[in-house]
Short mmCIF file of C-alpha atoms in Angstrom, two decimals:
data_model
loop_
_atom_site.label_atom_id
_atom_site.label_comp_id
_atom_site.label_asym_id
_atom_site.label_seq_id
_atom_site.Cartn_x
_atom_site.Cartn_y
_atom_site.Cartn_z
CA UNK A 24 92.72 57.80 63.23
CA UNK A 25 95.08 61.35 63.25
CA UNK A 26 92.09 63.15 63.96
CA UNK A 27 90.94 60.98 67.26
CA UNK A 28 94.70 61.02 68.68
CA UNK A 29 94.60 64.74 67.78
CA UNK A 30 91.29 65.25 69.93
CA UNK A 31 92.71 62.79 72.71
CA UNK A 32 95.69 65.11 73.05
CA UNK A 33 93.71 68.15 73.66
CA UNK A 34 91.32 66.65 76.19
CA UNK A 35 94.80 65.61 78.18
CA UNK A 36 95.92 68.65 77.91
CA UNK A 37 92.62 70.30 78.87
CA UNK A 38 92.49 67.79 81.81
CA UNK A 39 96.48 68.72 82.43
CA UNK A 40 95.29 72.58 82.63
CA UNK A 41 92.79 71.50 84.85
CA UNK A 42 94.71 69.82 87.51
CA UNK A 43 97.47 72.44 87.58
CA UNK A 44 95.06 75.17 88.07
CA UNK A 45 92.92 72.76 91.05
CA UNK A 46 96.42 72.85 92.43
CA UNK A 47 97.54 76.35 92.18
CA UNK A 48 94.21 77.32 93.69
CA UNK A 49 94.88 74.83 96.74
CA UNK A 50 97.69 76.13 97.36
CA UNK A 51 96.09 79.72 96.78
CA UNK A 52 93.74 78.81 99.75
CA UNK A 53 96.17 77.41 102.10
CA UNK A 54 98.28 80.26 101.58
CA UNK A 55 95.46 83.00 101.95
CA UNK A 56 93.98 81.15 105.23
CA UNK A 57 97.51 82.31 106.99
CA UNK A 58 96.16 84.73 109.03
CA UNK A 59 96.95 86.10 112.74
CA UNK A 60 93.21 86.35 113.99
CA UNK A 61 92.52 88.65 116.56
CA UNK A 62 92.54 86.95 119.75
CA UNK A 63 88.64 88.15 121.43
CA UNK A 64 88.59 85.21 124.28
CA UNK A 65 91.24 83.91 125.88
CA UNK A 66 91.51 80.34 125.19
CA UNK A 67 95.19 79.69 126.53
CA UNK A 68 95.30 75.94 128.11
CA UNK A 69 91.98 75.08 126.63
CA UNK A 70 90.55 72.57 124.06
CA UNK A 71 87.90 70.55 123.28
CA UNK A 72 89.39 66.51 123.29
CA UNK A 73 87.19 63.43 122.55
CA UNK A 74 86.53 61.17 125.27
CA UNK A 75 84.72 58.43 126.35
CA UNK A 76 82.45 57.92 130.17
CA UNK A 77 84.11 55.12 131.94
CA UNK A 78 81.61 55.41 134.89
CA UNK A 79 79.04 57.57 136.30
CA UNK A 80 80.21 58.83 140.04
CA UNK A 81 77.10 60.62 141.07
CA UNK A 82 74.07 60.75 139.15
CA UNK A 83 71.48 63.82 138.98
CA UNK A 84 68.42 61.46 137.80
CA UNK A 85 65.48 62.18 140.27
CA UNK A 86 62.54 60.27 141.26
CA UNK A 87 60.81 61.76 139.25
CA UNK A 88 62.75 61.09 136.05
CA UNK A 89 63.49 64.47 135.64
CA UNK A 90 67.28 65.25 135.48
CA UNK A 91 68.64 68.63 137.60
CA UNK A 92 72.12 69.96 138.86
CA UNK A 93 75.59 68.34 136.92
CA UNK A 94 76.23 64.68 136.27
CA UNK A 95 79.92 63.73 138.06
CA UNK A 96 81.91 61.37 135.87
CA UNK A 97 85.36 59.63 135.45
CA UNK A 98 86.41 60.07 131.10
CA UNK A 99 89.23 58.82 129.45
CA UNK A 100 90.72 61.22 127.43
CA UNK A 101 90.97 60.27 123.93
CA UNK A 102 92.91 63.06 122.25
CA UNK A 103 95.20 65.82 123.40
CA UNK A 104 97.53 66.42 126.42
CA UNK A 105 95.92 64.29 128.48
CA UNK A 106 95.08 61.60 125.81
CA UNK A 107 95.42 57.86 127.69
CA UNK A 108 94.60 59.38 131.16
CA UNK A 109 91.37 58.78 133.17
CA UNK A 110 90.03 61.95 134.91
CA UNK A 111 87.13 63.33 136.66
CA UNK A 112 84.77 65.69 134.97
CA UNK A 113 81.06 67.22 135.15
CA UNK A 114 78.51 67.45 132.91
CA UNK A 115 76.17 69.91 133.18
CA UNK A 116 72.87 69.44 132.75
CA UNK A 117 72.06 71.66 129.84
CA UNK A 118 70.03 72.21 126.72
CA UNK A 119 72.80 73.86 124.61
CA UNK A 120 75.74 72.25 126.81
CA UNK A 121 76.64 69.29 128.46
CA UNK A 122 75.28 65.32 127.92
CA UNK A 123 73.65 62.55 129.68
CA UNK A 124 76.10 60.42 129.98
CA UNK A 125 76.32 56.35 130.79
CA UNK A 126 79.71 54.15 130.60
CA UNK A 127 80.82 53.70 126.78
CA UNK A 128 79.41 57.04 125.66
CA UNK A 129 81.79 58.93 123.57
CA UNK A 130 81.70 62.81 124.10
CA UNK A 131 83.62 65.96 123.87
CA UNK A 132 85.29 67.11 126.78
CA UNK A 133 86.63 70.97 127.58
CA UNK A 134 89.83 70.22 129.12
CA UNK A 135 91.70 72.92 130.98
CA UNK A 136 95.00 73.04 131.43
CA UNK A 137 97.05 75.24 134.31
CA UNK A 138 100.13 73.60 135.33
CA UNK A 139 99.40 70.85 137.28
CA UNK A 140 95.94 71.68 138.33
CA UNK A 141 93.19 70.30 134.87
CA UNK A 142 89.45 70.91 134.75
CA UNK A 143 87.10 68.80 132.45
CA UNK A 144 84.01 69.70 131.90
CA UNK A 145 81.58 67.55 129.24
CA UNK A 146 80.75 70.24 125.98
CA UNK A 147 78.36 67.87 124.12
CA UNK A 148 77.79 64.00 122.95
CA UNK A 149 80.59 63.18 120.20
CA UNK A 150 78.65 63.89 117.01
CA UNK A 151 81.19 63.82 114.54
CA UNK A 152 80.34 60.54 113.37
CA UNK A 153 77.05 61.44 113.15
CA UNK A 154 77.49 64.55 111.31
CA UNK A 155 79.76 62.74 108.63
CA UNK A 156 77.75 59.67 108.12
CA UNK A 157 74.82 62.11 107.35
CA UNK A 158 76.39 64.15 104.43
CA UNK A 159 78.39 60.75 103.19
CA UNK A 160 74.64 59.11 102.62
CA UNK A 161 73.89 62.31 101.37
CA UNK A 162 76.76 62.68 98.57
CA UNK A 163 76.32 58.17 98.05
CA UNK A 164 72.62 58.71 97.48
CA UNK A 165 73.16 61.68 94.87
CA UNK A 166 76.26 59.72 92.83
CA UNK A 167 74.31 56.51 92.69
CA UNK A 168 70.59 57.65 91.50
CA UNK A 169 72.52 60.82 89.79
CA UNK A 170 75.08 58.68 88.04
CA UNK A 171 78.12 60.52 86.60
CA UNK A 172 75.97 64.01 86.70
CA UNK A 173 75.19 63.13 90.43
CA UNK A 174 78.83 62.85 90.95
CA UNK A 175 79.50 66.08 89.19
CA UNK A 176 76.59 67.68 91.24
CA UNK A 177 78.55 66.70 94.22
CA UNK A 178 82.14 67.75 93.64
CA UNK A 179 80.75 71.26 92.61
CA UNK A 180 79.05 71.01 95.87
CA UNK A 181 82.25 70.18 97.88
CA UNK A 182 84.22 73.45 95.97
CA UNK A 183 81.02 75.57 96.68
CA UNK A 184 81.33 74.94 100.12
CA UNK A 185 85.44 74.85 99.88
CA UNK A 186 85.12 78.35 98.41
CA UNK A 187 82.69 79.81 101.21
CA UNK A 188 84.40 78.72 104.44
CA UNK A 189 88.05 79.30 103.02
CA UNK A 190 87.92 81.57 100.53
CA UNK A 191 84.64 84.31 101.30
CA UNK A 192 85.10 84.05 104.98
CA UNK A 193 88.92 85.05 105.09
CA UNK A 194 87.72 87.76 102.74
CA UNK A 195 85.43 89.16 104.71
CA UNK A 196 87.64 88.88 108.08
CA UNK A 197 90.40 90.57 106.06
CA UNK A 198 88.53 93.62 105.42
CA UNK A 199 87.35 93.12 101.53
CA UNK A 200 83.52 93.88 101.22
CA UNK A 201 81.25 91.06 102.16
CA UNK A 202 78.93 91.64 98.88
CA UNK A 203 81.60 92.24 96.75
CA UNK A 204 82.62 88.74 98.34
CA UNK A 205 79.56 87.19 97.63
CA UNK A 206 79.51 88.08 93.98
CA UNK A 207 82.95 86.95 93.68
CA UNK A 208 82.08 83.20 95.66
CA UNK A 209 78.80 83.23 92.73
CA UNK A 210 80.59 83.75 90.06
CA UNK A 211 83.60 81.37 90.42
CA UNK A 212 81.22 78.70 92.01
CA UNK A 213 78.60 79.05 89.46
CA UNK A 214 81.67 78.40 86.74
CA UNK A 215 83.14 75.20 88.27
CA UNK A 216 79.53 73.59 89.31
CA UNK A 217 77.89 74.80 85.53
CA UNK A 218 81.11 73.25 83.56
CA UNK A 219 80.84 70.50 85.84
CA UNK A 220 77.48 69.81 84.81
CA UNK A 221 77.70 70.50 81.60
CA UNK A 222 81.08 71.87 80.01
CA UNK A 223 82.35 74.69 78.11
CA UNK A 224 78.81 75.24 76.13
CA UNK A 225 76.56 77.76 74.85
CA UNK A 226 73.94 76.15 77.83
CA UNK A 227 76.65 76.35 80.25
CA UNK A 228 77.71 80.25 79.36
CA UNK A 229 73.79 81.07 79.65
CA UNK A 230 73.41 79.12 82.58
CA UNK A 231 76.11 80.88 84.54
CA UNK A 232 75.10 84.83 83.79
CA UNK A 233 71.88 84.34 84.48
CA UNK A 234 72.65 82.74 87.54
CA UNK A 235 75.19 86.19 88.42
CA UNK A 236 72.66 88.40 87.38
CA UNK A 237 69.67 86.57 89.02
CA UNK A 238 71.67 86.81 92.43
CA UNK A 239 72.80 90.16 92.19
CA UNK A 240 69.35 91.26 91.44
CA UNK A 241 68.18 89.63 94.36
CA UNK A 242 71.07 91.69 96.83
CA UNK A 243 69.95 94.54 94.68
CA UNK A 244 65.94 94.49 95.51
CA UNK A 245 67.07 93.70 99.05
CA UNK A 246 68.97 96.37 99.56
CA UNK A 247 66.13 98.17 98.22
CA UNK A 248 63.75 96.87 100.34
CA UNK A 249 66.07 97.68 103.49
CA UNK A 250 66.42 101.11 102.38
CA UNK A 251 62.39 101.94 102.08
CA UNK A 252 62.36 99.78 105.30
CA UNK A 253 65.07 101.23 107.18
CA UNK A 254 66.40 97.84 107.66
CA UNK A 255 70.04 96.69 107.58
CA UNK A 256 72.84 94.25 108.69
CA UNK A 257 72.63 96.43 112.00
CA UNK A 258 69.17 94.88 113.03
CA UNK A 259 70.18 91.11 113.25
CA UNK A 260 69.56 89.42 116.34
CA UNK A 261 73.19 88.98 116.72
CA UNK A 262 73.91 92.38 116.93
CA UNK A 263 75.73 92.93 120.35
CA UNK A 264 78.38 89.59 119.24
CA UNK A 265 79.09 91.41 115.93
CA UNK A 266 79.59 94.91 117.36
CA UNK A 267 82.31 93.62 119.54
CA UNK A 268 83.95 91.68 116.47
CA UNK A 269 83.79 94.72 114.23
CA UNK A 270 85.31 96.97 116.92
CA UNK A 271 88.32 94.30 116.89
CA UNK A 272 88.87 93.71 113.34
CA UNK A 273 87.86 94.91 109.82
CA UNK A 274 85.23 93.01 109.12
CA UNK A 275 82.31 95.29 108.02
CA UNK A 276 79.40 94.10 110.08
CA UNK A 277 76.94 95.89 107.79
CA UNK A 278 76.95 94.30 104.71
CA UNK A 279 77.12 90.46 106.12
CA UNK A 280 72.96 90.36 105.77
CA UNK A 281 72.99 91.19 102.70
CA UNK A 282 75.75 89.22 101.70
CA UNK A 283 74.16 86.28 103.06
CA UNK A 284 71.23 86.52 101.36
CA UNK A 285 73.20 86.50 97.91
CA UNK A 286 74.64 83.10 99.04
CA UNK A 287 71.27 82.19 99.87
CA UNK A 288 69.78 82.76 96.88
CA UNK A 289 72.14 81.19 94.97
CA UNK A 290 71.22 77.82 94.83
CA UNK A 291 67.49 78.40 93.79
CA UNK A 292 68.66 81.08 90.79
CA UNK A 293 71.93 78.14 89.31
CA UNK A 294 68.64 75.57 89.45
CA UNK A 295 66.33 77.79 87.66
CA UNK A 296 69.18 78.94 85.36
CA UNK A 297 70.55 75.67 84.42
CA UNK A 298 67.02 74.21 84.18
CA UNK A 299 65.36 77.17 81.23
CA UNK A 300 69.05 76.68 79.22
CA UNK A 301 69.04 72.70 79.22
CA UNK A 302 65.78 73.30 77.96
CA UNK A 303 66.09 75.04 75.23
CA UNK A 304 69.23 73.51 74.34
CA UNK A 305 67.35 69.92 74.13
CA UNK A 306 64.16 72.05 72.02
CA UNK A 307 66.63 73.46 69.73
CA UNK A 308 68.33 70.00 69.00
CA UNK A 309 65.22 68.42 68.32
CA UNK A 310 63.89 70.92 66.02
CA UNK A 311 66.68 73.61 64.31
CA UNK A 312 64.04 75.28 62.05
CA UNK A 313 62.48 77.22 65.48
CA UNK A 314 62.87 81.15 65.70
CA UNK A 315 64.75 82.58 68.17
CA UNK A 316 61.14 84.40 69.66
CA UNK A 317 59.67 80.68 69.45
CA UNK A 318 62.62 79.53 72.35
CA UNK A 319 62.32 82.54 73.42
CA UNK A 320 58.45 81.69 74.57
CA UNK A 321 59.50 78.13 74.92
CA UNK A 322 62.14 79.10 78.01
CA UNK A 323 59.42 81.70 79.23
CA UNK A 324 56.52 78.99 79.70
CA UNK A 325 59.01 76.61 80.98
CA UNK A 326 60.53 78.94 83.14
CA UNK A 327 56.83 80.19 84.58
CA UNK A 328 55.87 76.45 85.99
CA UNK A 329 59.59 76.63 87.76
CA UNK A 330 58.56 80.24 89.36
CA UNK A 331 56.23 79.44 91.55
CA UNK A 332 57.65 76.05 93.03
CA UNK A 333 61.18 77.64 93.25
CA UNK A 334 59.53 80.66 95.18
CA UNK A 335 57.46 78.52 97.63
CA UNK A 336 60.83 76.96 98.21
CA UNK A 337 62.65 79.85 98.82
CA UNK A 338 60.04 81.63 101.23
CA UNK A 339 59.15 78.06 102.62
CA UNK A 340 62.87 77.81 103.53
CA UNK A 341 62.80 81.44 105.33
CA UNK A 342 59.57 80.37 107.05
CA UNK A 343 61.03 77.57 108.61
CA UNK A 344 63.95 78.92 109.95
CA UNK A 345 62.09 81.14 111.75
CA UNK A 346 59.56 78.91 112.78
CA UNK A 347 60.35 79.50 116.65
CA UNK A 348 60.09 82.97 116.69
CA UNK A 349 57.06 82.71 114.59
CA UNK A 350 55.51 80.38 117.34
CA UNK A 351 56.41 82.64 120.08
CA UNK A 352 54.57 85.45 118.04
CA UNK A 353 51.61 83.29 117.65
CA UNK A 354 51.66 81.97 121.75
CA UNK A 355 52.28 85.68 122.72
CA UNK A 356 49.54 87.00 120.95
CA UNK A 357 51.50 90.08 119.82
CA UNK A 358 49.39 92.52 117.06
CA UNK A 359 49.68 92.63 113.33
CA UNK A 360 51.85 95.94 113.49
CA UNK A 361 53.97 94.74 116.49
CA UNK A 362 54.53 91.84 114.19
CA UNK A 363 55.41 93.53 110.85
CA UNK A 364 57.40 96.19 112.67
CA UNK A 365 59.60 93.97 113.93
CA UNK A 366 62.96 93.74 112.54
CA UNK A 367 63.74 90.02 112.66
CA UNK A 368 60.53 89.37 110.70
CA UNK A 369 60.96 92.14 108.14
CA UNK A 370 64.41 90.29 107.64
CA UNK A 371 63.36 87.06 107.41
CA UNK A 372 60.10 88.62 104.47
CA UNK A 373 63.33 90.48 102.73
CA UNK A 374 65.30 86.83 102.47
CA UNK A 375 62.04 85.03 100.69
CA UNK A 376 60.88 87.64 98.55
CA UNK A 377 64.43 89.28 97.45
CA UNK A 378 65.42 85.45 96.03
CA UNK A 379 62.33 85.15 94.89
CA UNK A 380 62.67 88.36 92.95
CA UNK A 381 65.87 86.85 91.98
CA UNK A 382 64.62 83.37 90.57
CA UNK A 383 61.51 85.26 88.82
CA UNK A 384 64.14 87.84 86.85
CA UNK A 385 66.69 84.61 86.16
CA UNK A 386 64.06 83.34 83.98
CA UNK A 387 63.73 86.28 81.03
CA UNK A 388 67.61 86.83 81.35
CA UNK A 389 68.48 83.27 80.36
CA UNK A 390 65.48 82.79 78.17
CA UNK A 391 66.80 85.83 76.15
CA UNK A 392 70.41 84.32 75.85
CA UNK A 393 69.83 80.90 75.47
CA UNK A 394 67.33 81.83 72.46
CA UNK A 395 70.12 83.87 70.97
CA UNK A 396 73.62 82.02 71.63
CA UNK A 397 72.73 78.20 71.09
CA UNK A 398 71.82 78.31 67.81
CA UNK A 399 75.41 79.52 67.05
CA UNK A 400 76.59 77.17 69.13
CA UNK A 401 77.40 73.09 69.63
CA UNK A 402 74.01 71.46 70.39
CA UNK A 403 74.69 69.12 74.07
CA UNK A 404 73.98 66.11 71.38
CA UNK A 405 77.64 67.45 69.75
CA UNK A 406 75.83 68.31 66.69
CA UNK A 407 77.43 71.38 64.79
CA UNK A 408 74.92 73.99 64.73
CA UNK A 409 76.83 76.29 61.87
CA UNK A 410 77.04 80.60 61.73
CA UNK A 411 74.02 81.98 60.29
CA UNK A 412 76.72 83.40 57.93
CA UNK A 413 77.36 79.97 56.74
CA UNK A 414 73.80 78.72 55.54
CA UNK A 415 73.16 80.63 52.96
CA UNK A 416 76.63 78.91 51.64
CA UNK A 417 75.63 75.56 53.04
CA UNK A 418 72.23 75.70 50.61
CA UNK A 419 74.18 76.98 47.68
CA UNK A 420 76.83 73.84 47.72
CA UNK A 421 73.81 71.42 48.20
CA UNK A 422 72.11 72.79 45.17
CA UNK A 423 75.26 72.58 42.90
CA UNK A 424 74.74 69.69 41.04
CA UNK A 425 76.72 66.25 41.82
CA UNK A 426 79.81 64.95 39.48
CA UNK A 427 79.02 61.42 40.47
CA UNK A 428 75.09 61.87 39.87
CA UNK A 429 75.61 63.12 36.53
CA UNK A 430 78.04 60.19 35.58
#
């Protein structure tokens, strides 16, 4: 009974260390995100308010069904300055901006504001709801058919994505390397999400360097491939937009591609990590007497069935992303060399195959240390696997003869 109060008290205090240390890095965040940006555009007066289309006051809806020229309509003005009021505002008729609107549709409305004088314009339908409902099916789907791992899955999710858009973007817009910031956002997401999953364990520890050094591999080979290719973060479609950011702040506009493709990568190399180590965890607690080579093999096969799907998935990924400017290509009819020689394409073949590089060299790496570290380690059954140091000692007692036998 001592010994299971004893244990209770040091998973409360573990748990107590825990949610001091969430804390202190909340407030870490909040404090770090306190930063005087650069103001590129002005934006004094303006902001984007929800709304909803009381009425339509002149239509652009042809005869022929087609739609051309704005929409004129009278909103009411949800949020903001003008929140309660009913004004007039257009909508353009846009692909990228603007709605269709009808009475009761909710949208987002640019309202500027200069003196008395305010100018609505309709920015988009209100998809917020949309947008939410869609990642909370998401996150219900994965804690219901997950269970309490599914749950796990998705708070490691939420801090991945915590850490990237307040912690590695601030970085980055501060001045601080964005592939040193990439490493960084790997390794301290790939420790919560891996002792999420599956705690402070010999699996977990294997898990999480080969999930480091499968990603920085994969930076690594493309920054190779960019330098036999002559390819960098300076031949992104984007180019123009970051030249003007970099000229107005430190961010350093030429290591963002490959930065991004370490973040990319990183989900394929913590699946293929966490997949070879649970492996041989489960082989090794099934069957002790194995050699370390025997795991060894046993992570390799397993870990050659996950290459090739985890690859596809990668380059498949890539592929469709750029699966408009591949069309145009095709409808275009532009040659083989125009084709290869172009630098958004040679990008988009240095994203697929650098991760895939990266999942393919995760797979020895955490082979190697699983095959070595859990058998000195707790089994994930919570069998004690003891020291090698300690078997020899372990055979000796249980050869010693019994006291109570020979009575």
């Amino acid at each position: 009974m001592k010994q299971n109060k004893k244990i209770t008290k040091r998973e409360l205090l573990a748990k107590g260390i825990l949610c001091l240390l969430a804390i202190g890095f909340a407030l870490f965040l909040w404090q770090y995100n306190q930063i005087d940006k650069v103001q590129l555009v002005n934006t004094e007066g303006r902001s984007f308010e929800k709304a909803t289309v009381v009425s339509i006051l002149q239509d652009n809806l042809q005869e022929d069904g087609n739609r051309y020229g704005d929409q004129k309509v009278e909103l009411r003005i949800n949020t903001g300055e003008l929140a309660g009021q009913t004004v007039e505002a257009t909508s353009p008729n846009g692909n990228l901006f603007g709605a269709v609107c009808y009475p009761g549709r909710e949208v987002i409305a640019i309202v500027s504001v200069s003196g008395d004088t305010n100018v609505v314009t309709v920015y988009s339908p209100d998809r917020i709801l949309a947008v939410t409902g869609f990642v909370a099916v998401f996150l219900l789907l994965l804690c219901v058919i997950g269970g309490r791992n599914g749950a796990k899955s998705a708070l490691g999710l939420i801090f991945t994505f915590i850490c990237i858009f307040f912690l590695m973007i601030p970085m980055v817009y501060r001045g601080i390397s964005p592939f040193f910031s990439a490493v960084l956002i790997t390794l301290v997401t790939t420790l919560v999400t891996m002792y999420l999953i599956g705690g402070f364990t010999a699996k977990t520890f294997c898990a999480v360097v080969g999930t480091v050094a499968g990603v920085v591999l994969a930076g690594f080979s493309a920054w190779l491939f960019g330098a036999a290719a002559d390819i960098g973060g300076y031949n992104v479609s984007n180019i123009e937009e970051l030249l003007f950011i970099g000229q107005h702040t430190k961010v350093n506009i030429g290591e963002l591609l490959f930065a991004g493709i370490l973040i990319s990568a990183l989900g394929a190399v913590m699946d293929v990590a966490m997949s070879i180590s649970s492996t041989i965890t489960e082989i090794y607690s099934q069957n002790p007497s194995l050699t370390r080579f025997q795991l060894f093999r046993s992570g390799i096969s397993v870990g050659r069935d996950m290459m090739g799907t985890m690859s596809n998935t990668l380059v498949l990924a890539f592929a469709g992303g750029s699966l408009s400017t591949l069309v145009l290509n095709y409808t275009y009819d532009l040659s083989l060399n125009q084709i290869l020689n172009s630098s958004s394409i040679c990008i988009e073949i240095m994203q697929g195959i650098s991760g895939s590089i990266g999942v393919v060299m995760t797979v020895p790496i955490v082979s190697v240390l699983a095959s070595v570290l859990i058998p000195k380690w707790r089994c994930e059954s919570g069998r004690e696997i003891e020291w090698d140091g300690f078997e020899e000692e372990d055979e000796e007692l249980q050869s010693l003869p019994d006291p109570e036998m020979e009575q």
